[in-house]
Each structure stands twice: as structure tokens, then as C-alpha cells.
Tab-separated table of C-alpha atoms and ligand atoms in Angstrom:
chain	number	residue	atom	x	y	z
B	1	ASP	CA	-8.178	25.010	-12.418
B	2	MET	CA	-10.374	22.047	-11.541
B	3	SER	CA	-11.687	19.700	-14.143
B	4	GLU	CA	-15.034	18.864	-14.259
B	5	ASP	CA	-14.971	15.526	-12.418
B	6	GLU	CA	-12.706	17.230	-9.800
B	7	ARG	CA	-15.509	19.834	-9.210
B	8	ALA	CA	-17.952	16.977	-8.881
B	9	PHE	CA	-15.869	15.019	-6.529
B	10	GLN	CA	-15.011	18.133	-4.235
B	11	ALA	CA	-18.802	18.831	-4.247
B	12	ARG	CA	-19.432	15.469	-2.816
B	13	ILE	CA	-16.631	15.800	-0.376
B	14	ASP	CA	-18.161	19.079	0.786
B	15	ASP	CA	-21.824	17.654	0.912
B	16	GLY	CA	-20.321	15.210	3.453
B	17	ILE	CA	-20.998	11.829	1.126
B	18	LYS	CA	-18.797	9.110	1.249
B	19	ILE	CA	-15.878	8.107	-1.392
B	20	GLU	CA	-15.951	4.279	-2.170
B	21	ALA	CA	-13.190	2.365	-3.571
B	22	LYS	CA	-14.784	2.287	-7.161
B	23	ASP	CA	-15.614	6.058	-7.393
B	24	TRP	CA	-13.702	8.037	-9.550
B	25	MET	CA	-11.249	10.138	-7.441
B	26	PRO	CA	-8.295	12.853	-8.673
B	27	ASP	CA	-5.018	10.931	-8.550
B	28	ALA	CA	-3.405	12.730	-5.982
B	29	TYR	CA	-6.593	12.057	-3.472
B	30	ARG	CA	-5.894	8.551	-4.110
B	31	LYS	CA	-2.134	8.988	-3.611
B	32	THR	CA	-2.462	10.947	-0.494
B	33	LEU	CA	-4.534	8.159	1.013
B	34	ILE	CA	-2.603	5.221	-0.114
B	35	ARG	CA	0.684	7.394	1.594
B	36	GLN	CA	-1.122	8.042	4.736
B	37	ILE	CA	-3.166	4.695	5.107
B	38	SER	CA	0.349	2.598	4.374
B	39	GLN	CA	2.063	5.021	6.856
B	40	HIS	CA	-0.545	4.210	9.294
B	41	ALA	CA	-0.706	0.816	8.787
B	42	HIS	CA	3.403	0.082	8.916
B	43	SER	CA	3.189	2.096	12.233
B	44	GLU	CA	0.718	-0.581	13.624
B	45	ILE	CA	3.229	-3.238	12.426
B	46	VAL	CA	6.258	-1.988	13.725
B	47	GLY	CA	4.145	-0.438	16.915
B	48	GLN	CA	4.348	-3.980	18.254
B	49	LEU	CA	8.121	-4.261	18.508
B	50	PRO	CA	8.574	-2.017	21.663
B	51	GLU	CA	6.036	-3.760	23.789
B	52	GLY	CA	6.908	-6.978	22.412
B	53	ASN	CA	10.032	-6.379	24.105
B	54	TRP	CA	8.229	-6.910	27.644
B	55	VAL	CA	5.748	-9.849	26.890
B	56	THR	CA	8.560	-12.206	28.668
B	57	ARG	CA	9.205	-10.092	31.299
B	58	ALA	CA	5.565	-8.829	32.431
B	59	PRO	CA	5.231	-8.870	36.182
B	60	THR	CA	2.260	-11.157	36.670
B	61	LEU	CA	0.151	-13.630	34.375
B	62	LYS	CA	-2.813	-10.793	33.778
B	63	ARG	CA	-0.377	-8.330	32.592
B	64	LYS	CA	1.165	-10.672	30.323
B	65	SER	CA	-1.992	-11.618	29.011
B	66	ILE	CA	-3.491	-8.188	28.541
B	67	LEU	CA	-0.072	-6.867	26.997
B	68	LEU	CA	-0.628	-9.931	24.695
B	69	ALA	CA	-3.934	-9.241	23.578
B	70	LYS	CA	-3.030	-5.559	22.825
B	71	ILE	CA	-0.290	-6.507	20.909
B	72	GLN	CA	-2.682	-8.749	18.777
B	73	ASP	CA	-4.857	-5.993	18.353
B	74	GLU	CA	-1.851	-3.838	16.837
B	75	ALA	CA	-1.633	-6.798	14.652
B	76	GLY	CA	-5.203	-6.940	13.240
B	77	HIS	CA	-4.675	-2.847	13.021
B	78	GLY	CA	-1.980	-3.275	10.779
B	79	LEU	CA	-4.124	-5.929	8.452
B	80	TYR	CA	-7.342	-4.071	8.184
B	81	LEU	CA	-5.471	-0.736	7.266
B	82	TYR	CA	-3.465	-2.534	4.402
B	83	SER	CA	-6.695	-4.049	3.173
B	84	ALA	CA	-8.137	-0.276	3.166
B	85	ALA	CA	-4.824	0.669	0.963
B	86	GLU	CA	-5.049	-2.176	-1.063
B	87	THR	CA	-8.963	-1.130	-2.337
B	88	LEU	CA	-6.822	2.140	-3.699
B	89	GLY	CA	-5.151	-0.285	-6.263
B	90	THR	CA	-1.890	-0.918	-4.614
B	91	SER	CA	-0.510	-4.464	-3.311
B	92	ARG	CA	0.503	-5.494	-0.017
B	93	ASP	CA	3.357	-6.898	-1.299
B	94	GLN	CA	4.350	-3.436	-2.761
B	95	LEU	CA	3.775	-1.821	0.909
B	96	LEU	CA	5.405	-3.919	2.315
B	97	ASP	CA	8.452	-3.900	-0.009
B	98	ALA	CA	8.755	-0.037	1.151
B	99	LEU	CA	8.590	-0.722	4.455
B	100	HIS	CA	11.393	-3.275	4.596
B	101	ALA	CA	13.426	-1.268	1.828
B	102	GLY	CA	13.355	1.659	4.466
B	103	LYS	CA	11.576	3.960	1.975
B	104	ALA	CA	8.386	3.969	3.891
B	105	LYS	CA	7.877	6.233	6.944
B	106	TYR	CA	6.179	5.045	9.890
B	107	SER	CA	5.218	6.675	13.185
B	108	SER	CA	8.521	8.562	14.719
B	109	ILE	CA	7.062	7.416	18.197
B	110	PHE	CA	8.187	3.909	17.738
B	111	ASN	CA	11.791	4.573	17.197
B	112	TYR	CA	12.257	4.901	21.094
B	113	PRO	CA	13.749	1.983	23.415
B	114	THR	CA	11.601	0.442	26.079
B	115	LEU	CA	13.911	0.495	29.029
B	116	SER	CA	11.447	-0.599	32.270
B	117	TRP	CA	7.995	-2.053	32.751
B	118	ALA	CA	6.687	1.536	33.255
B	119	ASP	CA	6.884	2.089	29.593
B	120	MET	CA	4.372	-0.385	29.155
B	121	GLY	CA	2.128	2.082	31.120
B	122	ALA	CA	3.525	5.003	29.577
B	123	ILE	CA	2.543	3.743	26.202
B	124	GLY	CA	-0.599	2.593	26.417
B	125	TRP	CA	-1.609	6.049	28.331
B	126	LEU	CA	0.281	8.441	25.993
B	127	VAL	CA	0.938	7.212	22.748
B	128	ASP	CA	-2.431	4.959	22.530
B	129	GLY	CA	-3.914	8.023	23.939
B	130	SER	CA	-2.552	10.343	21.490
B	131	ALA	CA	-3.547	7.746	18.652
B	132	ILE	CA	-6.944	8.041	19.983
B	133	ILE	CA	-7.162	11.810	19.780
B	134	ASN	CA	-5.603	11.577	16.351
B	135	GLN	CA	-7.969	8.880	14.917
B	136	ILE	CA	-11.610	9.673	16.464
B	137	PRO	CA	-11.900	12.231	13.633
B	138	LEU	CA	-10.863	9.546	10.952
B	139	CYS	CA	-13.726	7.847	11.386
B	140	ARG	CA	-15.906	10.482	9.803
B	141	CYS	CA	-12.984	11.125	7.200
B	142	SER	CA	-14.338	11.271	3.456
B	143	TYR	CA	-12.933	7.950	2.359
B	144	GLY	CA	-14.976	5.349	3.264
B	145	PRO	CA	-13.170	2.322	3.823
B	146	TYR	CA	-10.678	3.905	5.773
B	147	ALA	CA	-13.345	5.619	8.097
B	148	ARG	CA	-15.336	2.204	8.724
B	149	ALA	CA	-11.752	0.794	9.766
B	150	MET	CA	-11.206	3.173	12.016
B	151	ILE	CA	-14.464	2.429	14.109
B	152	ARG	CA	-13.223	-0.903	15.233
B	153	VAL	CA	-9.282	0.685	15.672
B	154	CYS	CA	-10.418	3.426	18.052
B	155	LYS	CA	-12.217	0.863	20.055
B	156	GLU	CA	-9.454	-1.363	20.817
B	157	GLU	CA	-7.227	1.598	21.166
B	158	SER	CA	-9.562	3.022	24.331
B	159	PHE	CA	-8.781	-0.647	25.863
B	160	HIS	CA	-4.962	-0.321	25.058
B	161	ALA	CA	-5.198	3.509	26.772
B	162	ARG	CA	-7.024	2.216	29.849
B	163	GLN	CA	-5.002	-0.737	30.500
B	164	GLY	CA	-1.924	1.559	30.133
B	165	TYR	CA	-3.382	3.998	32.591
B	166	ASP	CA	-4.165	1.227	34.867
B	167	ILE	CA	-0.306	-0.008	34.994
B	168	MET	CA	0.369	3.986	35.878
B	169	MET	CA	-2.118	4.231	38.670
B	170	VAL	CA	-0.712	0.770	40.401
B	171	LEU	CA	2.827	2.079	39.793
B	172	CYS	CA	2.268	5.553	41.381
B	173	LYS	CA	0.260	3.713	44.477
B	174	GLY	CA	2.949	1.717	44.684
B	175	THR	CA	6.397	1.766	46.741
B	176	PRO	CA	8.771	4.838	46.155
B	177	GLN	CA	10.731	2.975	43.564
B	178	GLN	CA	7.894	2.100	41.548
B	179	LYS	CA	6.561	5.707	41.285
B	180	ALA	CA	10.144	6.928	40.484
B	181	MET	CA	10.004	4.244	37.022
B	182	ALA	CA	6.496	5.728	36.471
B	183	GLN	CA	8.038	9.194	36.534
B	184	ASP	CA	10.780	8.084	34.405
B	185	ALA	CA	8.610	6.606	31.923
B	186	LEU	CA	6.659	9.853	31.847
B	187	ASN	CA	9.986	11.732	31.193
B	188	ARG	CA	11.141	9.803	28.268
B	189	TRP	CA	7.700	9.749	26.859
B	190	TRP	CA	6.101	12.726	27.012
B	191	TRP	CA	7.967	14.823	24.354
B	192	PRO	CA	7.961	12.262	21.624
B	193	SER	CA	4.449	11.686	22.194
B	194	LEU	CA	3.980	15.664	21.480
B	195	MET	CA	6.008	14.810	18.414
B	196	MET	CA	3.511	11.987	16.935
B	197	PHE	CA	0.814	14.561	16.154
B	198	GLY	CA	3.412	15.719	13.315
B	199	PRO	CA	4.675	19.294	12.621
B	200	SER	CA	3.419	22.407	13.234
B	201	ASP	CA	0.382	23.482	11.434
B	202	ALA	CA	3.014	25.991	9.522
B	203	GLU	CA	5.400	23.200	8.399
B	204	SER	CA	2.691	20.751	7.633
B	205	VAL	CA	2.997	20.284	3.836
B	206	ASN	CA	0.183	18.379	3.339
B	207	SER	CA	-2.412	19.629	5.697
B	208	ALA	CA	-4.043	22.415	3.339
B	209	GLN	CA	-5.112	19.833	0.808
B	210	SER	CA	-5.951	16.951	2.870
B	211	SER	CA	-8.392	19.375	4.931
B	212	ALA	CA	-10.081	20.305	1.872
B	213	TRP	CA	-10.796	16.582	1.084
B	214	ARG	CA	-11.735	15.888	4.744
B	215	ILE	CA	-8.856	13.638	5.167
B	216	LYS	CA	-7.970	15.701	8.024
B	217	LEU	CA	-10.594	16.919	10.111
B	218	PHE	CA	-8.405	18.678	12.961
B	219	SER	CA	-5.140	20.207	12.340
B	220	ASN	CA	-1.622	18.517	14.058
B	221	ASP	CA	-1.663	21.492	16.727
B	222	GLU	CA	-5.626	21.666	17.458
B	223	LEU	CA	-4.914	17.605	18.143
B	224	ARG	CA	-1.452	18.363	19.794
B	225	GLN	CA	-3.191	20.883	22.022
B	226	LYS	CA	-6.262	18.296	22.652
B	227	MET	CA	-3.822	15.710	23.961
B	228	VAL	CA	-2.304	18.100	26.368
B	229	ASP	CA	-5.380	19.619	27.729
B	230	GLN	CA	-6.650	15.939	28.148
B	231	THR	CA	-3.376	14.645	29.546
B	232	VAL	CA	-2.240	17.260	32.229
B	233	PRO	CA	-5.283	16.599	34.702
B	234	GLN	CA	-4.438	12.947	34.191
B	235	ALA	CA	-0.842	13.224	35.079
B	236	GLU	CA	-1.967	15.515	38.000
B	237	TYR	CA	-4.199	12.672	39.420
B	238	LEU	CA	-1.347	10.278	39.466
B	239	GLY	CA	1.168	12.546	41.343
B	240	LEU	CA	3.406	12.749	38.264
B	241	THR	CA	5.042	15.768	36.812
B	242	VAL	CA	4.789	16.699	33.201
B	243	PRO	CA	8.689	17.235	32.217
B	244	ASP	CA	8.041	20.661	30.737
B	245	PRO	CA	9.210	24.120	32.959
B	246	ASP	CA	7.165	26.174	30.688
B	247	LEU	CA	3.520	24.058	30.816
B	248	LYS	CA	0.802	26.372	32.592
B	249	PHE	CA	-2.804	26.701	32.292
B	250	ASN	CA	-4.578	29.462	30.738
B	251	GLU	CA	-7.587	30.734	32.401
B	252	GLU	CA	-8.449	32.845	29.564
B	253	THR	CA	-8.548	30.312	26.520
B	254	GLY	CA	-8.871	27.504	28.844
B	255	HIS	CA	-6.030	25.534	27.685
B	256	TYR	CA	-2.831	24.676	28.795
B	257	GLU	CA	0.301	26.495	27.026
B	258	PHE	CA	3.599	24.505	26.892
B	259	GLY	CA	7.082	24.512	25.923
B	260	ALA	CA	8.832	24.717	22.352
B	261	ILE	CA	9.276	21.070	20.836
B	262	ASP	CA	12.435	20.032	19.448
B	263	TRP	CA	11.659	19.517	16.098
B	264	SER	CA	15.426	18.661	15.507
B	265	GLU	CA	14.869	15.577	17.459
B	266	PHE	CA	11.753	14.917	15.327
B	267	HIS	CA	13.473	15.467	12.037
B	268	ASN	CA	16.063	13.293	12.786
B	269	VAL	CA	14.460	10.527	13.859
B	270	LEU	CA	12.382	10.799	10.279
B	271	LYS	CA	15.796	10.716	8.764
B	272	GLY	CA	16.464	7.412	10.099
B	273	ASN	CA	18.584	8.344	13.016
B	274	GLY	CA	16.541	7.998	15.923
B	275	PRO	CA	17.541	5.672	18.978
B	276	CYS	CA	16.129	2.246	17.270
B	277	ASN	CA	15.534	3.096	13.949
B	278	ARG	CA	17.602	0.529	12.567
B	279	GLU	CA	16.784	-2.326	14.882
B	280	ARG	CA	13.213	-1.618	14.352
B	281	LEU	CA	13.510	-2.332	10.416
B	282	GLN	CA	15.711	-5.084	10.840
B	283	ALA	CA	13.522	-6.751	13.142
B	284	ARG	CA	10.488	-6.189	10.348
B	285	VAL	CA	13.109	-7.331	7.663
B	286	ASP	CA	14.054	-10.544	9.695
B	287	ALA	CA	10.164	-11.349	10.332
B	288	TRP	CA	9.598	-11.385	6.478
B	289	GLU	CA	12.746	-13.538	5.705
B	290	ASP	CA	12.426	-15.878	8.306
B	291	GLY	CA	8.224	-16.184	7.219
B	292	ALA	CA	9.621	-16.828	3.618
B	293	TRP	CA	9.067	-20.945	3.783
B	294	PHE	CA	5.669	-20.518	5.198
B	295	ARG	CA	4.413	-18.324	2.443
B	296	GLU	CA	6.334	-20.774	0.228
B	297	ALA	CA	4.380	-23.372	2.022
B	298	LEU	CA	1.178	-21.817	1.392
B	299	VAL	CA	1.469	-21.183	-2.323
B	300	ALA	CA	2.658	-25.238	-2.725
B	301	HIS	CA	-0.721	-26.367	-1.094
B	302	ALA	CA	-2.634	-24.204	-2.901
B	303	ASP	CA	-1.202	-25.336	-6.648
B	304	LYS	CA	-1.824	-28.899	-4.955
B	305	GLN	CA	-5.285	-28.327	-4.259
B	306	ALA	CA	-5.869	-26.608	-7.543
B	307	ASP	CA	-4.288	-29.700	-9.382
B	308	ARG	CA	-6.272	-31.964	-7.369
B	309	ALA	CA	-9.416	-29.979	-8.584
B	310	LYS	CA	-8.441	-30.445	-11.970
B	311	ALA	CA	-7.794	-34.144	-11.614
N	401	LIG	N1	6.439	10.298	12.474
N	401	LIG	C1	6.727	10.020	11.214
N	401	LIG	N2	6.284	10.488	9.900
N	401	LIG	C2	5.694	11.735	10.342
N	401	LIG	C3	4.949	12.132	11.548
N	401	LIG	C4	5.196	11.252	12.650
N	401	LIG	N3	4.771	11.557	13.836
N	401	LIG	N4	4.007	13.084	11.522
N	401	LIG	C5	4.507	13.833	10.271
N	401	LIG	N5	5.132	12.597	9.333
N	401	LIG	C6	5.403	12.964	7.907
N	401	LIG	C7	4.533	13.169	7.171
N	401	LIG	O1	4.100	11.489	6.720
N	401	LIG	C8	4.666	13.599	5.903
N	401	LIG	O2	5.751	13.066	5.332
N	401	LIG	P1	5.307	12.791	3.716
N	401	LIG	O3	4.585	13.437	2.967
N	401	LIG	O4	6.734	12.356	3.190
N	401	LIG	O5	4.358	11.235	3.904
N	401	LIG	C9	5.332	14.835	6.970
N	401	LIG	O6	5.637	14.040	8.264
N	401	LIG	C10	4.855	15.885	6.900
N	401	LIG	O7	3.205	16.026	7.952
N	401	LIG	P2	2.216	16.514	7.717
N	401	LIG	O8	2.223	17.207	6.365
N	401	LIG	O9	1.419	16.920	8.787
N	401	LIG	O10	1.766	15.168	7.080
N	401	LIG	P3	0.277	14.379	6.950
N	401	LIG	O11	-0.809	15.232	6.475
N	401	LIG	O12	-0.389	13.428	6.466
N	401	LIG	O13	0.023	14.227	8.896
N	401	LIG	C11	-0.266	12.626	10.301
N	401	LIG	C12	0.451	13.476	9.477
N	401	LIG	C13	-0.990	13.758	11.181
N	401	LIG	C14	0.527	11.614	11.373
N	401	LIG	C15	-1.482	12.117	9.348
N	401	LIG	O14	-0.694	11.252	8.312
N	401	LIG	C16	-2.104	10.933	10.122
N	401	LIG	O15	-3.127	11.239	10.743
N	401	LIG	N6	-2.180	9.782	10.242
N	401	LIG	C17	-2.720	8.570	10.614
N	401	LIG	C18	-3.094	7.849	11.471
N	401	LIG	C19	-1.318	7.641	12.253
N	401	LIG	O16	-0.610	7.035	10.888
N	401	LIG	N7	-1.115	7.004	13.427
N	401	LIG	C20	0.147	6.367	13.298
N	401	LIG	C21	0.722	6.318	14.428
N	401	LIG	S1	-0.562	5.785	15.895
N	401	LIG	C22	-0.655	3.892	16.248
N	401	LIG	O17	-0.221	3.371	15.163
N	401	LIG	C23	-0.862	3.443	17.258
């Protein structure tokens, strides 16, 4: 049973009116947004680590500057998203504490290792490609600050995806060893990229309510299907093989059918047991602790300025 306030709130959502930070909202709507936006922010921040691994080993100066720019974009996305979460009444310190304590989730995909330069291609193409598919609809979601933050994020993500595909194209036109590196990266990143979209619709506990609130405009499975339909022809263009023997195009539906996802792998990564979970979390905790002197200096500086203003 909905209260009067809740009915009016739902009616605004159904009319496509954006909810703004100071508007009344049900507690559960606020909580769900804090959950999703903070997970999203943490994903952007942790997502810098797998690629950071290759900055010093990029093959050319041009590739290095592109990679650096992309990683800096991700830092920016994390900061916009923390700000969007803060409009809901939480603080960045609380969110970071939860991340550093290992209590907050971030995307499963960032718990896999980056073993070769081709992984920079595969991440841009598949991971950022999937992020765009998931995030374009979020530009139209019901919460104004989140929707608006997503516009710039999506523009930058398209650059990220294109730089990744460009790396793949160059490798696939290169020596047989380079092509083999590209194939190996596709083999390792394909299934984890499909898992990024979250559990199947049947298992997705938050979907029904998030759809009613227009936080989710498409379901996990719908977006995953979109990714497969879009990506398989791109793999064919590269001359690479998608590592799924069950993959086939269905002429009648116009969609690719794909093999079963190994959900036990997904759940294992969510539990903290993926190949790099511990390393990723430790890197964030170390960065926070290494930055303590700087945060303290900022506060000391601000205090000094305040004292001077008083004098
Ligand atoms: N990695 C880690 N956790 C996940 C993932 C994933 N790939 N997919 C789902 N989950 C978690 C959910 O957070 C949820 O856990 P919680 O209830 O403890 O928060 C649980 O699994 C069940 O999933 P759903 O009920 O389907 O959850 P939800 O409705 O939030 O849908 C989704 C998940 C699609 C990821 C949604 O939160 C979303 O669109 N988020 C914004 C986009 C985003 O975070 N992208 C991050 C990666 S992209 C990038 O940073 C480059």
C-alpha cells in the first residue's frame, strides 16, 4: 500500500518528470540510488587499476598519452558520481570507508588481470563498450543529478571504446603473434564482459523496483543481448573468434543466441574471490593511506587561512 506522498511520487516518475535532490522521495528510492551510484563510482575508481598496469609499458608515446587520458577520464567519472551520490545525503568519506572496509561492491569486471597490451584493446572494446550500452539509458533515468552526470560520462566512454577497438584493429592487422594476443585477450574478457550486466532477470533482486522507479529502463538480459548483437559482427570484422561454441545467429529473431554463462564464476568474484579482488582493494587502501599527509596539509592550510581572515 502506497502513502499519498508515494502515489504522487510514482505519478511524477510515470509522467517522466525528473526527481531532484531536494524533492521528497521514498527512503527506499534514496537508498537504492545511493547503492547503485556509489557502486558505479567505486567501479570507475577501481577500474583505473587494470589499465594503470600498462601505462609504463604502452608500445608508443601516442598510445601512452591516449591511455593516460582515458584513465584520467575514469577518475573524473568517479568524482562526478560520488558528487551525485552526495546529493542524496551521504558523504564521500562514508562511501570511501565502505569501499576500503571491503563492504561496498564495485563491478566484477575489474577483478581480472591485464596480462598483455592486447588487454588494453579488449577492455576498451568490450568493457567500455558494455558500459556504454548500460549507461546510455541512465542518461534518461528518473534521478536528475545521476542522469545529467551520465551525459558527459557516455561521451567519454565512446572515446574509450573506440581507442580500444583501434588497438584491436592494429593488432589484428599485425604479425601472427599480435593477432594471437588479440584473440587471447578476447578469449579472457568475453565472458566476464557478459557478466558485467548483472545476474539474469530471473535472479536480479533489484530489477522490478528499479524499473518501476525508472532507474532501470532496460533489464540486465536485454542489455546483455544488445551487447552480444553489437559485438559479434565487430569480432568478425577483426577476424577473431568469439569463445562460445554455442553462439549462433537466429534469422527469425534477428538476435544472436549464446551459450550458458558460468554464474558460479560471477558469484565467486562478488564474494571477493576473483583473481584480483584482494590486490585491487589493497591498492585502493594503500592509495588512501599514502594520501593522508596531503589531506592533513589541506586542512592545516585551510585552518591557517581562516585564522588569517580572523586576524
Ligand atoms: N559486479 C558486481 N556486482 C554486481 C554486478 C557486477 N557486474 N551486477 C550486479 N551486481 C550486484 C548488484 O549490485 C546487486 O547487489 P546489491 O543488491 O548488494 O547491491 C546484486 O548483484 C543483484 O543484481 P541486480 O538486482 O541486478 O542489481 P541492480 O538492479 O543494481 O543491477 C547493474 C546491476 C545493472 C550493474 C546496475 O546497478 C547498474 O546499471 N549500475 C550502474 C552502472 C555501473 O555500475 N557500471 C559499473 C561498471 S562500468 C564502468 O565503470 C566502466
